[in-house]
């Protein structure tokens, strides 16, 4: 945001704070005569200023602009400015009239309703002006008969509510103060005054939250009954003041009511917290749900489950697994990717041969010989046979995926996975081994072996892509074998093993 944008946002915020205070004072304070007039004028000026600070855009982004002639676009921008200024005047005048009538007997005030109706007409004019200026405005309703009728009825309801705006303080005062008065009277009869007030505030806060939770539940139920294609149902579902959602990968709690907001979001990608009480506070982390590690005592308890590889195992186990994978692969290959997925006794082993993704080959394109005119590789190319399009390779796809249910080196894979366990991070459910054929003519020679082996245990953040997912019981058995603290478990795993501490 530019410096001018930050200053304008700050000024809007200050105007809003002062306006809230002035409206509350005007509604509930005993102010009459000249003082009431001055108060209403101040409200009108600040309301108009608040609207003027919300400066509209005059030109759409170049990538989203609708082609318009120069004269039409200029007329649209001129109309946007005119509507903006007239709306500021009408909003200020509405604030003045509402403030002056707060002390009058409750009832319907036609002048305020008329100004609200004029504001709705200006909103339609602004929509047309934005279209002329090249924007793609969203009217907020479908242009069918029912869509237009629903929109007109919604606007009419807003106009009627605006006419009764001066009676709202009495309603709000009755609704807001009844519970605190009753609660304070109850606690005052049981506890001293210094304790009655904190108890009253706490109970009222819980009451306020409970009311919003019930309202949100009713909105969600009505939205579900109306269906996702209903505009009213969609609006109710999207504007519930309290929402809570939990899936296998994230959890979200959002309490959003006017100037107060508490938002908590957590997923495998990171967590975020937003708190707003007039001013907004934010904190976030990219460590996700795994950001809280074990305590010193927990780490000492979990370290006894660690089983690192010996020097002999480091040399032999990867070679044994690689040799078994090469034995299961087709005769001609350049890169094998073995994926081992396990949870307790549930195991899945897949072997990918020559993956189509170029980044996974680990071979330099520049090191390959340019094809000759007849399409074959050079004579000295060690892979000329495979690149030249032999009959066997033509009948085989470039990316074979083999299932290996009877893999002979399952014990070695289990040992490699066991050795990847740590008290800090637990153990992954997926172990991936890359077996790359050595080619001294185009790549640096890696030792004396026929292939180069690399392997790693994948992180637990995303759920593994199982062919057949393990049962909850198998997840629990695996977690007892490789325990981790609850704060180090992704949400999908927590949902699977709810009864494990």
Coordinates of C-alpha atoms in Angstrom, one line a residue:
X1 CA 0.0 0.0 0.0
X2 CA 1.3 3.5 -0.9
X3 CA 1.9 6.2 1.6
X4 CA -1.2 8.0 0.5
X5 CA -3.3 4.8 0.8
X6 CA -2.0 4.3 4.4
X7 CA -2.8 7.9 5.3
X8 CA -6.3 7.6 3.9
X9 CA -6.9 4.3 5.7
X10 CA -5.7 5.8 8.9
X11 CA -8.0 8.8 8.5
X12 CA -10.9 6.5 7.8
X13 CA -10.2 4.5 10.9
X14 CA -10.1 7.6 13.0
X15 CA -13.3 8.9 11.5
X16 CA -15.0 5.6 12.2
X17 CA -13.9 5.6 15.9
X18 CA -15.1 9.1 16.4
X19 CA -18.4 8.4 14.6
X20 CA -19.1 5.4 16.7
X21 CA -18.6 7.4 19.9
X22 CA -20.7 10.3 18.6
X23 CA -23.6 8.1 17.6
X24 CA -23.6 6.3 21.0
X25 CA -23.5 9.7 22.8
X26 CA -26.2 11.1 20.5
X27 CA -28.4 8.0 21.1
X28 CA -28.1 7.6 24.9
X29 CA -27.1 11.0 26.2
X30 CA -29.6 13.6 27.3
X31 CA -28.7 16.4 24.8
X32 CA -31.2 18.9 23.6
X33 CA -31.4 22.3 21.8
X34 CA -28.4 23.9 20.3
X35 CA -26.0 21.2 21.6
X36 CA -28.1 18.5 19.8
X37 CA -27.8 20.5 16.6
X38 CA -24.1 20.9 16.9
X39 CA -23.7 17.2 17.6
X40 CA -25.8 16.3 14.6
X41 CA -23.8 18.6 12.4
X42 CA -20.5 17.0 13.6
X43 CA -22.0 13.6 12.8
X44 CA -23.0 14.7 9.3
X45 CA -19.6 16.2 8.5
X46 CA -17.7 13.1 9.7
X47 CA -20.0 10.8 7.8
X48 CA -19.5 12.7 4.6
X49 CA -15.8 12.9 5.2
X50 CA -15.7 9.1 5.8
X51 CA -17.5 8.5 2.5
X52 CA -15.1 10.9 0.6
X53 CA -12.1 9.1 2.0
X54 CA -13.4 5.9 0.4
X55 CA -12.2 7.1 -3.0
X56 CA -13.5 4.9 -5.9
X57 CA -11.3 3.5 -8.6
X58 CA -11.7 5.3 -12.0
X59 CA -9.7 2.9 -14.2
X60 CA -9.8 -0.9 -14.2
X61 CA -6.5 -2.9 -14.4
X62 CA -5.4 -3.3 -18.0
X63 CA -5.7 -7.1 -17.9
X64 CA -9.4 -6.8 -16.8
X65 CA -10.6 -3.8 -18.7
X66 CA -13.5 -4.0 -21.1
X67 CA -12.9 -2.1 -24.4
X68 CA -14.8 1.2 -24.4
X69 CA -14.5 4.2 -26.6
X70 CA -12.7 7.2 -25.2
X71 CA -15.9 9.3 -24.8
X72 CA -17.9 6.5 -23.1
X73 CA -15.0 5.7 -20.7
X74 CA -14.6 9.4 -19.9
X75 CA -18.4 9.8 -19.3
X76 CA -18.3 6.7 -17.0
X77 CA -15.4 8.1 -14.9
X78 CA -17.2 11.5 -14.6
X79 CA -20.4 9.8 -13.4
X80 CA -18.4 7.8 -10.9
X81 CA -17.0 11.0 -9.4
X82 CA -20.4 12.7 -9.4
X83 CA -22.1 9.8 -7.7
X84 CA -19.2 9.6 -5.1
X85 CA -19.7 13.2 -4.1
X86 CA -23.5 13.1 -4.1
X87 CA -23.4 9.9 -2.0
X88 CA -21.1 11.6 0.5
X89 CA -23.7 14.5 0.8
X90 CA -26.7 12.1 1.2
X91 CA -24.9 10.0 3.8
X92 CA -24.0 13.0 5.8
X93 CA -27.6 14.4 5.6
X94 CA -28.9 11.0 6.7
X95 CA -26.6 11.0 9.7
X96 CA -27.8 14.5 10.6
X97 CA -31.5 13.6 10.4
X98 CA -31.1 10.3 12.3
X99 CA -29.1 12.1 15.1
X100 CA -31.7 14.9 15.4
X101 CA -34.6 12.4 15.7
X102 CA -33.0 10.1 18.4
X103 CA -34.8 12.0 21.1
X104 CA -38.1 12.1 19.3
X105 CA -40.9 9.5 19.9
X106 CA -40.2 6.2 18.1
X107 CA -41.7 5.8 14.7
X108 CA -41.2 5.8 11.0
X109 CA -39.4 8.8 9.5
X110 CA -40.1 9.2 5.8
X111 CA -37.3 11.7 5.1
X112 CA -34.6 9.2 6.2
X113 CA -36.3 6.5 4.2
X114 CA -36.4 8.8 1.1
X115 CA -32.7 9.5 1.4
X116 CA -32.0 5.7 1.7
X117 CA -34.0 5.1 -1.5
X118 CA -32.0 7.8 -3.3
X119 CA -28.9 6.1 -2.1
X120 CA -30.0 2.8 -3.6
X121 CA -30.7 4.5 -6.9
X122 CA -27.3 6.1 -6.9
X123 CA -25.8 2.6 -6.3
X124 CA -27.4 1.4 -9.5
X125 CA -26.2 4.5 -11.3
X126 CA -22.6 3.9 -10.0
X127 CA -22.9 0.3 -11.3
X128 CA -23.7 1.5 -14.8
X129 CA -21.0 4.2 -14.6
X130 CA -18.4 1.5 -13.7
X131 CA -19.5 -0.5 -16.7
X132 CA -19.1 2.5 -19.0
X133 CA -15.6 3.1 -17.5
X134 CA -14.5 -0.3 -18.5
X135 CA -15.0 -2.3 -15.3
X136 CA -16.7 -5.7 -15.1
X137 CA -19.1 -4.9 -12.2
X138 CA -20.9 -7.6 -10.4
X139 CA -24.6 -6.5 -10.0
X140 CA -25.1 -8.9 -7.1
X141 CA -28.2 -10.5 -8.6
X142 CA -29.2 -12.5 -11.7
X143 CA -31.1 -10.7 -14.5
X144 CA -33.9 -13.1 -14.5
X145 CA -37.4 -12.2 -13.2
X146 CA -36.9 -13.8 -9.8
X147 CA -33.4 -12.4 -9.4
X148 CA -34.5 -8.8 -10.1
X149 CA -37.5 -9.2 -7.8
X150 CA -35.4 -10.5 -5.0
X151 CA -33.0 -7.7 -5.4
X152 CA -35.8 -5.1 -5.4
X153 CA -37.4 -6.6 -2.3
X154 CA -34.0 -6.6 -0.5
X155 CA -33.5 -2.9 -1.3
X156 CA -37.0 -2.1 -0.2
X157 CA -36.4 -3.8 3.1
X158 CA -33.3 -1.7 3.7
X159 CA -35.2 1.5 2.9
X160 CA -37.9 0.5 5.5
X161 CA -35.2 -0.3 8.1
X162 CA -33.5 3.1 7.4
X163 CA -36.9 4.8 8.1
X164 CA -36.9 3.2 11.6
X165 CA -33.3 3.9 12.3
X166 CA -34.1 6.4 15.1
X167 CA -35.9 3.7 17.0
X168 CA -33.0 1.3 17.0
X169 CA -31.3 2.8 20.2
X170 CA -34.4 1.8 22.2
X171 CA -34.3 -1.7 20.8
X172 CA -30.6 -2.1 21.3
X173 CA -30.7 -0.6 24.8
X174 CA -33.5 -3.1 25.8
X175 CA -31.7 -6.1 24.3
X176 CA -28.2 -5.2 25.4
X177 CA -28.9 -4.0 28.9
X178 CA -31.5 -6.5 30.0
X179 CA -29.1 -9.4 30.6
X180 CA -26.4 -7.3 32.3
X181 CA -28.9 -5.7 34.6
X182 CA -30.4 -9.1 35.6
X183 CA -27.0 -10.8 36.0
X184 CA -25.5 -7.9 38.0
X185 CA -28.5 -7.9 40.3
X186 CA -28.1 -11.6 40.9
X187 CA -24.4 -11.5 41.7
X188 CA -24.8 -8.3 43.8
X189 CA -27.0 -10.3 46.1
X190 CA -24.5 -13.1 46.5
X191 CA -21.0 -11.4 46.3
X192 CA -19.5 -8.0 47.2
X193 CA -19.5 -5.2 44.7
X194 CA -15.8 -5.6 43.8
X195 CA -16.5 -9.2 42.7
X196 CA -20.0 -8.7 41.2
X197 CA -18.8 -6.5 38.3
X198 CA -16.1 -8.9 37.0
X199 CA -18.5 -11.8 37.2
X200 CA -21.1 -9.8 35.4
X201 CA -18.7 -8.9 32.6
X202 CA -17.6 -12.6 32.2
X203 CA -21.1 -13.9 32.1
X204 CA -22.2 -11.3 29.6
X205 CA -19.3 -12.1 27.4
X206 CA -20.2 -15.8 27.4
X207 CA -23.9 -14.8 26.8
X208 CA -22.9 -12.6 23.9
X209 CA -20.8 -15.4 22.4
X210 CA -23.6 -18.0 22.9
X211 CA -26.1 -15.8 21.1
X212 CA -23.8 -15.4 18.1
X213 CA -23.1 -19.1 18.1
X214 CA -26.8 -19.9 18.0
X215 CA -27.4 -17.3 15.4
X216 CA -24.6 -18.8 13.2
X217 CA -26.0 -22.3 13.7
X218 CA -29.5 -21.0 12.5
X219 CA -27.9 -19.3 9.5
X220 CA -26.0 -22.4 8.5
X221 CA -29.2 -24.6 8.9
X222 CA -31.3 -22.1 6.8
X223 CA -28.5 -21.9 4.2
X224 CA -28.4 -25.8 4.0
X225 CA -32.2 -25.9 3.7
X226 CA -32.2 -23.3 0.9
X227 CA -29.4 -25.0 -1.0
X228 CA -26.1 -23.8 -2.5
X229 CA -27.9 -22.3 -5.6
X230 CA -30.0 -19.9 -3.6
X231 CA -28.6 -16.4 -3.2
X232 CA -30.1 -15.8 0.2
X233 CA -28.8 -19.2 1.4
X234 CA -25.3 -18.5 0.0
X235 CA -25.2 -15.1 1.7
X236 CA -26.3 -16.5 5.1
X237 CA -23.7 -19.3 4.9
X238 CA -20.9 -16.8 4.0
X239 CA -21.9 -14.2 6.6
X240 CA -22.3 -16.3 9.8
X241 CA -20.6 -14.4 12.6
X242 CA -19.0 -17.6 14.1
X243 CA -17.7 -20.4 11.9
X244 CA -15.7 -23.5 12.8
X245 CA -14.4 -25.9 10.2
X246 CA -12.1 -28.9 10.7
X247 CA -10.9 -31.2 7.9
X248 CA -8.1 -33.7 7.6
X249 CA -5.6 -30.9 6.7
X250 CA -6.7 -27.8 8.6
X251 CA -8.8 -26.2 11.2
X252 CA -10.4 -22.7 11.1
X253 CA -12.2 -20.8 13.8
X254 CA -13.5 -17.4 12.8
X255 CA -15.4 -15.1 15.2
X256 CA -16.2 -11.9 13.2
X257 CA -18.8 -9.4 14.5
X258 CA -18.5 -5.8 13.5
X259 CA -15.3 -4.3 15.0
X260 CA -14.4 -7.5 16.9
X261 CA -12.7 -10.4 15.2
X262 CA -10.8 -13.5 16.4
X263 CA -9.5 -15.7 13.6
X264 CA -7.4 -18.8 14.0
X265 CA -6.3 -20.9 11.1
X266 CA -4.0 -23.8 11.1
X267 CA -3.0 -26.2 8.4
X268 CA 0.0 -28.2 7.1
X269 CA 1.3 -25.0 5.5
X270 CA 1.2 -22.8 8.6
X271 CA -0.9 -21.2 11.2
X272 CA -2.2 -17.7 11.5
X273 CA -4.0 -15.7 14.2
X274 CA -5.8 -12.4 13.7
X275 CA -7.4 -10.4 16.6
X276 CA -9.2 -7.2 16.1
X277 CA -10.8 -4.9 18.7
X278 CA -10.9 -1.7 16.7
X279 CA -7.1 -2.3 16.0
X280 CA -6.0 -5.5 14.3
X281 CA -3.2 -7.7 15.5
X282 CA -1.7 -10.5 13.4
X283 CA 0.7 -13.3 14.1
X284 CA 1.6 -16.2 11.9
X285 CA 4.1 -18.9 11.3
X286 CA 5.2 -21.1 8.4
X287 CA 6.0 -24.1 10.6
X288 CA 2.4 -25.3 10.6
X289 CA 1.0 -27.6 13.3
X290 CA 4.4 -29.1 13.8
X291 CA 5.9 -25.9 15.3
X292 CA 5.6 -27.0 18.9
X293 CA 8.3 -29.5 19.8
X294 CA 8.5 -31.9 22.8
X295 CA 9.7 -30.6 26.2
X296 CA 13.0 -31.8 27.6
X297 CA 11.4 -34.5 29.6
X298 CA 9.3 -35.7 26.7
X299 CA 12.4 -35.7 24.4
X300 CA 14.3 -37.8 26.9
X301 CA 11.4 -40.3 27.1
X302 CA 11.1 -40.5 23.3
X303 CA 14.8 -40.9 22.6
X304 CA 14.7 -44.5 23.7
X305 CA 12.7 -45.3 20.6
X306 CA 15.4 -44.1 18.3
X307 CA 17.3 -46.8 16.4
X308 CA 19.9 -45.2 14.1
X309 CA 21.7 -47.3 11.4
X310 CA 25.0 -48.9 12.1
X311 CA 27.9 -48.2 9.7
X312 CA 27.4 -51.7 8.2
X313 CA 23.7 -51.1 7.7
X314 CA 24.3 -47.8 6.0
X315 CA 26.4 -49.6 3.4
X316 CA 24.4 -52.7 2.9
X317 CA 20.7 -51.9 3.3
X318 CA 20.4 -49.3 0.4
X319 CA 22.4 -51.6 -1.9
X320 CA 20.1 -54.6 -1.1
X321 CA 16.9 -52.5 -1.8
X322 CA 18.4 -51.1 -5.0
X323 CA 19.4 -54.5 -6.2
X324 CA 15.9 -55.8 -5.7
X325 CA 14.4 -52.8 -7.4
X326 CA 16.7 -53.2 -10.4
X327 CA 15.8 -56.9 -10.6
X328 CA 12.1 -56.0 -10.7
X329 CA 12.6 -53.2 -13.3
X330 CA 12.5 -53.7 -17.1
X331 CA 15.9 -54.3 -18.9
X332 CA 16.3 -50.8 -20.2
X333 CA 16.0 -48.0 -17.6
X334 CA 17.7 -44.8 -16.6
X335 CA 16.1 -43.8 -13.3
X336 CA 14.1 -45.8 -10.8
X337 CA 12.0 -44.3 -8.0
X338 CA 11.0 -46.7 -5.3
X339 CA 8.2 -45.5 -2.9
X340 CA 7.6 -47.3 0.3
X341 CA 4.5 -46.4 2.3
X342 CA 3.9 -48.0 5.7
X343 CA 1.8 -47.7 8.8
X344 CA 2.3 -50.6 11.3
X345 CA 1.8 -53.8 9.2
X346 CA 0.1 -52.0 6.3
X347 CA 2.7 -51.7 3.5
X348 CA 2.7 -50.5 -0.1
X349 CA 5.6 -50.5 -2.5
X350 CA 5.6 -48.9 -5.9
X351 CA 8.4 -48.6 -8.5
X352 CA 8.4 -45.9 -11.1
X353 CA 10.5 -46.5 -14.1
X354 CA 11.9 -43.5 -16.1
X355 CA 9.4 -40.8 -14.9
X356 CA 8.1 -38.4 -17.5
X357 CA 8.9 -35.4 -15.3
X358 CA 12.2 -34.1 -16.7
X359 CA 13.4 -32.8 -13.3
X360 CA 13.3 -36.3 -11.9
X361 CA 15.7 -37.8 -14.3
X362 CA 18.8 -36.1 -12.9
X363 CA 20.4 -36.2 -16.3
X364 CA 21.7 -33.1 -18.1
X365 CA 20.0 -32.5 -21.4
X366 CA 23.2 -30.7 -22.7
X367 CA 25.1 -34.0 -22.2
X368 CA 23.0 -35.9 -24.7
X369 CA 24.1 -36.1 -28.3
X370 CA 22.1 -34.2 -30.9
X371 CA 20.1 -36.6 -33.1
X372 CA 21.3 -37.1 -36.6
X373 CA 19.3 -36.4 -39.7
X374 CA 17.7 -39.8 -39.7
X375 CA 16.6 -39.4 -36.1
X376 CA 19.0 -41.8 -34.4
X377 CA 21.5 -40.9 -31.7
X378 CA 25.3 -40.6 -32.3
X379 CA 27.3 -43.7 -32.5
X380 CA 29.2 -43.0 -29.3
X381 CA 26.0 -42.3 -27.3
X382 CA 25.7 -44.9 -24.5
X383 CA 22.0 -44.6 -24.6
X384 CA 21.6 -44.5 -28.4
X385 CA 19.7 -47.7 -28.3
X386 CA 17.1 -46.4 -25.8
X387 CA 16.8 -43.0 -27.4
X388 CA 16.8 -44.4 -31.0
X389 CA 13.3 -45.9 -30.5
X390 CA 14.0 -49.6 -30.3
X391 CA 11.0 -51.9 -30.6
X392 CA 10.9 -52.8 -26.9
X393 CA 10.9 -49.1 -25.9
X394 CA 8.3 -48.2 -28.4
X395 CA 6.0 -50.8 -26.9
X396 CA 6.7 -49.6 -23.4
X397 CA 5.4 -46.2 -22.0
X398 CA 7.9 -43.6 -20.9
X399 CA 6.6 -43.8 -17.3
X400 CA 5.9 -47.3 -16.0
X401 CA 4.5 -47.7 -12.5
X402 CA 5.0 -51.2 -11.1
X403 CA 3.3 -52.6 -7.9
X404 CA 5.6 -54.8 -5.9
X405 CA 3.5 -56.6 -3.2
X406 CA 6.1 -59.4 -2.9
X407 CA 9.2 -57.2 -2.7
X408 CA 12.0 -59.4 -1.3
X409 CA 13.7 -56.6 0.7
X410 CA 10.7 -55.4 2.8
X411 CA 12.7 -56.0 6.0
X412 CA 15.5 -53.6 4.8
X413 CA 12.8 -51.0 4.0
X414 CA 11.3 -51.4 7.4
X415 CA 14.7 -50.9 9.0
X416 CA 15.5 -47.8 6.9
X417 CA 12.1 -46.3 8.0
X418 CA 12.7 -47.2 11.6
X419 CA 16.1 -45.5 11.5
X420 CA 14.5 -42.3 10.3
X421 CA 12.6 -41.9 13.5
X422 CA 13.6 -39.0 15.8
X423 CA 12.1 -37.8 19.1
X424 CA 11.8 -34.3 17.7
X425 CA 9.9 -35.2 14.4
X426 CA 8.7 -38.7 14.7
X427 CA 8.7 -40.9 11.6
X428 CA 7.5 -40.4 8.1
X429 CA 5.0 -42.7 6.5
X430 CA 6.7 -42.6 3.1
X431 CA 10.3 -43.5 2.2
X432 CA 11.5 -42.7 -1.3
X433 CA 14.6 -44.1 -2.9
X434 CA 16.1 -42.9 -6.2
X435 CA 18.3 -45.3 -8.2
X436 CA 20.1 -43.5 -11.0
X437 CA 22.2 -45.5 -13.5
X438 CA 25.8 -44.3 -13.7
X439 CA 26.8 -42.9 -17.1
X440 CA 30.5 -41.8 -17.1
X441 CA 30.3 -40.3 -20.6
X442 CA 27.7 -37.6 -19.7
X443 CA 27.7 -37.4 -15.9
X444 CA 30.5 -37.4 -13.3
X445 CA 31.2 -40.9 -12.2
X446 CA 29.8 -41.8 -8.8
X447 CA 32.1 -44.3 -7.3
X448 CA 32.6 -47.8 -8.6
X449 CA 29.0 -49.0 -8.5
X450 CA 26.6 -49.5 -11.4
X451 CA 24.1 -46.9 -10.0
X452 CA 23.8 -44.0 -7.6
X453 CA 21.4 -44.4 -4.7
X454 CA 19.8 -41.6 -2.7
X455 CA 16.9 -42.0 -0.3
X456 CA 14.9 -40.0 2.2
X457 CA 11.9 -40.3 4.6
X458 CA 9.2 -37.8 3.5
X459 CA 7.6 -35.3 6.0
X460 CA 4.3 -36.2 7.6
X461 CA 2.6 -32.9 6.9
X462 CA 0.5 -34.0 3.8
X463 CA -1.4 -37.3 4.0
X464 CA 0.3 -40.0 2.0
X465 CA -1.4 -41.0 -1.3
X466 CA -2.3 -44.5 -0.3
X467 CA -3.7 -47.0 -2.7
X468 CA -5.6 -48.5 0.2
X469 CA -5.6 -46.2 3.3
X470 CA -4.6 -47.9 6.6
X471 CA -7.3 -48.3 9.3
X472 CA -7.4 -46.1 12.4
X473 CA -6.2 -49.1 14.4
X474 CA -3.1 -49.5 12.2
X475 CA -2.3 -45.8 12.6
X476 CA -2.6 -46.1 16.4
X477 CA -0.3 -49.2 16.4
X478 CA 2.3 -47.3 14.3
X479 CA 2.1 -44.3 16.6
X480 CA 2.7 -46.5 19.7
X481 CA 5.7 -48.0 17.9
X482 CA 7.0 -44.5 16.9
X483 CA 5.4 -42.1 19.4
X484 CA 5.4 -38.3 19.0
X485 CA 4.0 -35.5 21.1
X486 CA 0.5 -34.3 20.0
X487 CA 1.8 -30.9 18.9
X488 CA 4.0 -32.6 16.3
X489 CA 1.1 -34.4 14.6
X490 CA -0.6 -33.0 11.4
X491 CA -4.3 -32.6 11.6
X492 CA -5.1 -35.5 9.3
X493 CA -3.2 -37.8 11.7
X494 CA -4.9 -36.3 14.8
X495 CA -8.2 -37.1 13.3
X496 CA -7.2 -40.7 12.7
X497 CA -5.8 -41.3 16.2
X498 CA -8.1 -39.2 18.5
X499 CA -7.7 -41.6 21.4
X500 CA -3.9 -41.5 21.5
X501 CA -2.6 -38.9 24.0

